[in-house]
Amino acid sequence: MARFRRTAEAENDLLSIWQYIAEDNAQAANRLLLSIDEKCKLLVDNPKLGAARPDIAPDLRYFSVGSYLILYREISNSVEIVRVLHGARNLGVIFHPDN
């Protein structure tokens, strides 16, 4: 069975998301992270499910979970979760800070 892996940045993103939401509602934070995890598993079996983002990186795709975006790339029978960010964030600035 194929699996996904998360970058250190994606792990940090998830921790930050959980901490922010858990300040008001830990159960909601847990539910969101479980939902994100389920979508990551779905992407392993359907890596083309997300929309391409060639403006950020040639092989980068994203998939929405509520207000958040799972940014990922397909890698040898799996997916790499690159970042998990709020959809309101400026992805161009995050991925290309010097531009």
Short mmCIF file of C-alpha atoms in Angstrom, two decimals:
data_model
loop_
_atom_site.label_atom_id
_atom_site.label_comp_id
_atom_site.label_asym_id
_atom_site.label_seq_id
_atom_site.Cartn_x
_atom_site.Cartn_y
_atom_site.Cartn_z
CA MET A 1 0.00 0.00 0.00
CA ALA A 2 1.37 3.39 -0.97
CA ARG A 3 1.82 5.98 1.73
CA PHE A 4 2.32 9.70 1.91
CA ARG A 5 5.09 11.54 3.65
CA ARG A 6 5.16 15.06 5.04
CA THR A 7 8.01 17.52 4.85
CA ALA A 8 9.20 19.15 8.08
CA GLU A 9 7.46 22.34 6.93
CA ALA A 10 4.16 20.47 6.53
CA GLU A 11 4.54 18.96 10.01
CA ASN A 12 5.14 22.44 11.43
CA ASP A 13 2.14 23.79 9.51
CA LEU A 14 -0.11 21.10 11.00
CA LEU A 15 1.14 21.79 14.51
CA SER A 16 0.52 25.52 14.08
CA ILE A 17 -2.97 24.89 12.68
CA TRP A 18 -3.82 22.59 15.58
CA GLN A 19 -2.51 25.03 18.19
CA TYR A 20 -4.41 27.97 16.69
CA ILE A 21 -7.75 26.15 16.48
CA ALA A 22 -7.29 24.32 19.80
CA GLU A 23 -7.09 27.64 21.64
CA ASP A 24 -10.87 27.80 21.16
CA ASN A 25 -11.82 24.17 20.52
CA ALA A 26 -9.45 21.21 20.80
CA GLN A 27 -12.05 18.80 19.42
CA ALA A 28 -12.45 20.92 16.29
CA ALA A 29 -8.67 21.03 15.90
CA ASN A 30 -8.50 17.24 16.19
CA ARG A 31 -11.31 16.79 13.65
CA LEU A 32 -9.61 19.09 11.15
CA LEU A 33 -6.28 17.28 11.41
CA LEU A 34 -8.03 13.93 11.01
CA SER A 35 -9.81 15.26 7.93
CA ILE A 36 -6.53 16.52 6.46
CA ASP A 37 -4.95 13.12 7.14
CA GLU A 38 -7.84 11.33 5.39
CA LYS A 39 -7.49 13.61 2.35
CA CYS A 40 -3.75 12.91 2.23
CA LYS A 41 -4.52 9.18 2.11
CA LEU A 42 -7.02 9.84 -0.69
CA LEU A 43 -4.36 11.71 -2.65
CA VAL A 44 -2.02 8.71 -2.51
CA ASP A 45 -4.56 6.67 -4.48
CA ASN A 46 -5.61 9.61 -6.66
CA PRO A 47 -2.57 11.89 -7.03
CA LYS A 48 -4.06 13.84 -9.94
CA LEU A 49 -7.13 14.75 -7.88
CA GLY A 50 -5.69 18.11 -6.88
CA ALA A 51 -5.28 21.06 -9.19
CA ALA A 52 -1.84 21.85 -10.60
CA ARG A 53 -0.02 25.00 -9.45
CA PRO A 54 2.69 25.50 -12.08
CA ASP A 55 2.92 29.16 -11.04
CA ILE A 56 4.49 27.98 -7.78
CA ALA A 57 6.39 24.86 -8.87
CA PRO A 58 6.12 22.69 -12.00
CA ASP A 59 5.10 19.54 -10.12
CA LEU A 60 3.07 21.09 -7.28
CA ARG A 61 -0.65 20.38 -6.81
CA TYR A 62 -3.16 21.40 -4.17
CA PHE A 63 -6.31 19.97 -2.64
CA SER A 64 -8.69 21.92 -0.39
CA VAL A 65 -9.85 20.79 3.03
CA GLY A 66 -12.18 23.43 4.40
CA SER A 67 -10.23 26.70 4.43
CA TYR A 68 -6.88 24.92 4.16
CA LEU A 69 -4.82 23.77 1.19
CA ILE A 70 -2.78 20.60 1.09
CA LEU A 71 0.14 21.38 -1.23
CA TYR A 72 1.76 18.22 -2.50
CA ARG A 73 3.72 16.54 -5.26
CA GLU A 74 3.60 13.06 -6.70
CA ILE A 75 6.76 11.05 -6.02
CA SER A 76 7.32 7.44 -7.10
CA ASN A 77 4.02 5.74 -6.24
CA SER A 78 3.33 8.11 -3.36
CA VAL A 79 2.80 11.75 -2.54
CA GLU A 80 4.89 14.20 -0.58
CA ILE A 81 2.91 16.72 1.44
CA VAL A 82 4.95 19.88 0.98
CA ARG A 83 2.88 22.37 3.02
CA VAL A 84 -0.56 22.71 4.59
CA LEU A 85 -1.62 26.36 4.54
CA HIS A 86 -4.69 28.49 4.98
CA GLY A 87 -6.22 29.31 1.60
CA ALA A 88 -6.06 33.06 2.29
CA ARG A 89 -2.26 32.99 2.46
CA ASN A 90 -0.26 34.38 -0.46
CA LEU A 91 1.34 31.21 -1.82
CA GLY A 92 3.55 33.08 -4.26
CA VAL A 93 5.20 34.99 -1.43
CA ILE A 94 5.58 31.84 0.70
CA PHE A 95 7.16 29.77 -2.07
CA HIS A 96 9.08 32.60 -3.77
CA PRO A 97 9.89 35.17 -1.05
CA ASP A 98 12.53 36.91 -3.17
CA ASN A 99 10.13 37.82 -6.01
#
